[in-house]
XYZ file of C-alpha atoms in Angstrom:
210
model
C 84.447 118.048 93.699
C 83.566 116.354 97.125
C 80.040 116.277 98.057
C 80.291 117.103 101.847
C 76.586 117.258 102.156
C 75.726 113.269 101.120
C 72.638 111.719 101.804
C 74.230 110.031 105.290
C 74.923 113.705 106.074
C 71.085 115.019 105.378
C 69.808 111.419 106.765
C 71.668 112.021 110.239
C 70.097 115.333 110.405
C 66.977 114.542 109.843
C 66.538 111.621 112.229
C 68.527 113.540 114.700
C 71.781 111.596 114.551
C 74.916 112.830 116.144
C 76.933 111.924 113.356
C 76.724 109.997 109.475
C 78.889 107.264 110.820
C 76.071 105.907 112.650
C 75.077 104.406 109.603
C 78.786 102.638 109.185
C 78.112 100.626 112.590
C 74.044 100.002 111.553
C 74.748 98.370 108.199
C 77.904 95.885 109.706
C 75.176 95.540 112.527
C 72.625 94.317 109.463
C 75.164 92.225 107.710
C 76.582 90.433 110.426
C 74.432 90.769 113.683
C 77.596 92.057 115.742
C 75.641 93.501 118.248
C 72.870 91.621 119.815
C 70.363 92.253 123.084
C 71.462 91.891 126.342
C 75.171 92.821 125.326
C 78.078 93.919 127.283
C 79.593 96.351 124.478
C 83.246 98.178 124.559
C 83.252 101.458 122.206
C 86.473 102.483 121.792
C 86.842 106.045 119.679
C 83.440 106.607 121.275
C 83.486 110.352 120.516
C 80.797 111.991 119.491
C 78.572 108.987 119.995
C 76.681 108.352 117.015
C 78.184 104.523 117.884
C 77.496 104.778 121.313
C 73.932 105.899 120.893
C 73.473 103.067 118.324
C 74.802 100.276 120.416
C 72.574 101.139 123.562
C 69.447 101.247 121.325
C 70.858 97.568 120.249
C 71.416 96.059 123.758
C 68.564 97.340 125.057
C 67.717 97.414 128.778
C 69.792 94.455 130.041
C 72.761 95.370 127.706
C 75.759 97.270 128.982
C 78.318 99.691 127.054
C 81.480 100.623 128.194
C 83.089 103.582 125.661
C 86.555 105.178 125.682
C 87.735 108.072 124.092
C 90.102 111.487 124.265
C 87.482 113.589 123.845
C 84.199 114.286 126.283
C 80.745 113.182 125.217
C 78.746 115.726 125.880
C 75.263 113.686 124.987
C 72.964 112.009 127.811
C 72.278 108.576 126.746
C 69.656 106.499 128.286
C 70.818 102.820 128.983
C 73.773 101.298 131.258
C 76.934 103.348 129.874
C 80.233 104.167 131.245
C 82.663 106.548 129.741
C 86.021 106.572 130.417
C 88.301 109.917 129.218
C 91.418 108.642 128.377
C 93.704 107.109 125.362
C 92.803 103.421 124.939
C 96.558 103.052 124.036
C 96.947 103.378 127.689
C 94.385 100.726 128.738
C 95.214 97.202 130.948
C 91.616 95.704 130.417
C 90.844 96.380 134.316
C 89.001 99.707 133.761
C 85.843 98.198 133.330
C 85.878 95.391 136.102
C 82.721 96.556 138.044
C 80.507 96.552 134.471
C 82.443 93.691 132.731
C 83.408 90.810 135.160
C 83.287 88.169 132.726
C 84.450 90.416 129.825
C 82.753 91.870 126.287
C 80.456 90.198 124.111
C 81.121 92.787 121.540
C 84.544 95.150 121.034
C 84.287 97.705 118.199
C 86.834 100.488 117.406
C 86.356 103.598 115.243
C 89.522 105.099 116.005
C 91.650 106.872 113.370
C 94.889 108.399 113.758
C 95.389 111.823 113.172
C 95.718 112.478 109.586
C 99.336 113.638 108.362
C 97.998 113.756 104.352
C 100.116 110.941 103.419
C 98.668 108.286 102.997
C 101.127 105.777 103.330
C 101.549 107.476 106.680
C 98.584 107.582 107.849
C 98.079 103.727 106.837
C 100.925 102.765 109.198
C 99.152 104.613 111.786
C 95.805 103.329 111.397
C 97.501 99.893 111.334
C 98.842 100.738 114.663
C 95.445 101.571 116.236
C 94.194 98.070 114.735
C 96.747 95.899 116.047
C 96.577 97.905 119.504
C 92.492 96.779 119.550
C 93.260 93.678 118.337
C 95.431 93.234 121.324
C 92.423 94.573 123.824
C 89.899 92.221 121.829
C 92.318 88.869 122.512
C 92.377 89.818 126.464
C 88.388 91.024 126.997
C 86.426 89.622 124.676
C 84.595 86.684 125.513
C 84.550 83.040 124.044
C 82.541 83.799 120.481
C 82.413 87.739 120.917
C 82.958 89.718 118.057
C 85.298 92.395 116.866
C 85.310 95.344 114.286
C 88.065 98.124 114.084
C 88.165 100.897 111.332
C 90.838 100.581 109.210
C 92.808 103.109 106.058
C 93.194 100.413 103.765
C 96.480 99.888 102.517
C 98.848 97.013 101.628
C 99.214 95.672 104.880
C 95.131 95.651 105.574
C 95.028 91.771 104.235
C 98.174 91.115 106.247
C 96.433 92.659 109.460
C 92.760 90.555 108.387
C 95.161 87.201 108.364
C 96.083 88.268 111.773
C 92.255 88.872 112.960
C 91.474 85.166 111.307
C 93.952 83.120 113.859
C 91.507 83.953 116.829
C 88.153 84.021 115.265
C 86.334 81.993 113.424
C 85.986 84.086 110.282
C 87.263 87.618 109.176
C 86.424 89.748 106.911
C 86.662 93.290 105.490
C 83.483 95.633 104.994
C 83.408 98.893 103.496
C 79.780 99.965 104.594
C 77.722 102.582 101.958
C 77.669 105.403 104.335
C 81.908 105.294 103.728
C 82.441 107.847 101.183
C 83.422 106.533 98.058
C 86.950 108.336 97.545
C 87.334 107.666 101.489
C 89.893 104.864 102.345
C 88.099 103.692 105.413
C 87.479 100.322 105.991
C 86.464 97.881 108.778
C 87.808 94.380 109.735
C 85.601 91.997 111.362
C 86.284 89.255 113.626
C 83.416 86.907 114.004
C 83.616 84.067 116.642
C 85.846 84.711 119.313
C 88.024 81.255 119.381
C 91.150 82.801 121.164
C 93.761 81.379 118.923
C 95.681 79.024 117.948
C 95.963 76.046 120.715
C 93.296 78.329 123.169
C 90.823 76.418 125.297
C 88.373 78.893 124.772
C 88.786 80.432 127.637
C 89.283 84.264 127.907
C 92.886 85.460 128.009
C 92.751 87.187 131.743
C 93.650 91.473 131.164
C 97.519 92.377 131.070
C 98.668 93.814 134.417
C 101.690 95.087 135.361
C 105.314 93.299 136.251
């Protein structure tokens, strides 16, 4: 039977979380110090916030976090955030000019498609998202920034980690606690923002139209 009601759930309430995922981003946060003071953050599948909340509590005063999403946000943060309402399929990397000149320290995604029920299906489409962010990470991150989408893992999830490994200096794939254990989520790390193969290390400028 699936326990709805885990201890991430009961945690989240008590401590006045928006949502259990919060604890996804804390413990890659823990492992891997993704997310460091001072910051310039992009959030993308900010909705409800649990990750945005998180990531201004991280930066701090002097960091900055720039979140996307289709849905509103409803929550007041405290901190230097900017929401945009829109589909980050349908970004150019200019949106975010005035709080980003020189481009993110830190891009994180927890974007999932909506769920069909097959999950070979829904793979593909998560795969999709990935590559999409993957894509926005190579044109705004800066030299050394880091990178974590969600993932459904399926055959193609070491394929796409292969992929994250040509323009950082390590990847790897976490499945934090507060994942549910029949869940198929996982995240893909990018750690040391290099820019690829035969890059200067200098930050791809954003895509703009012909």
């Amino acid at each position: 039977m699936k326990k709805l009601h885990d201890k991430y759930f009961k945690q989240a309430k008590r401590e006045g979380r928006l949502a259990r995922s919060v604890y996804k981003l804390e413990e890659l946060n823990r492992r891997e110090r993704l997310i460091k003071k001072g910051d310039t953050v992009l959030d993308l599948g900010a909705a409800p916030g649990s990750w945005l909340e998180y990531t201004l509590e991280t930066v701090g005063e002097k960091g900055v976090v720039c979140a996307v999403d289709l849905k509103p946000i409803h929550k007041k943060f405290k901190g230097k955030v900017s929401f945009k309402l829109m589909d980050a399929r349908e970004m150019t990397g200019e949106e975010f000019l005035r709080e980003a000149p020189d481009g993110f320290d830190v891009v994180l995604s927890d974007m999932a498609p909506n769920t069909s029920g097959i999950r070979i299906v829904d793979q593909a489409r998560s795969l999709e998202l990935c590559e999409m962010t993957l894509g926005l990470a190579r044109r705004l991150l800066k030299p050394n920034g880091f990178f974590a989408c969600k993932i459904f893992y399926g055959g193609n999830t070491e394929d796409f980690k292969k992929e994250v490994a040509k323009y950082f200096k390590e990847a790897k794939i976490r499945k934090p606690d507060a994942c549910r254990n029949e869940s198929i989520e996982h995240y893909v790390l990018g750690l040391g923002f290099t820019g690829g193969p035969g890059a200067t290390g200098e930050t791809p400028p954003p895509a703009t139209e012909a």
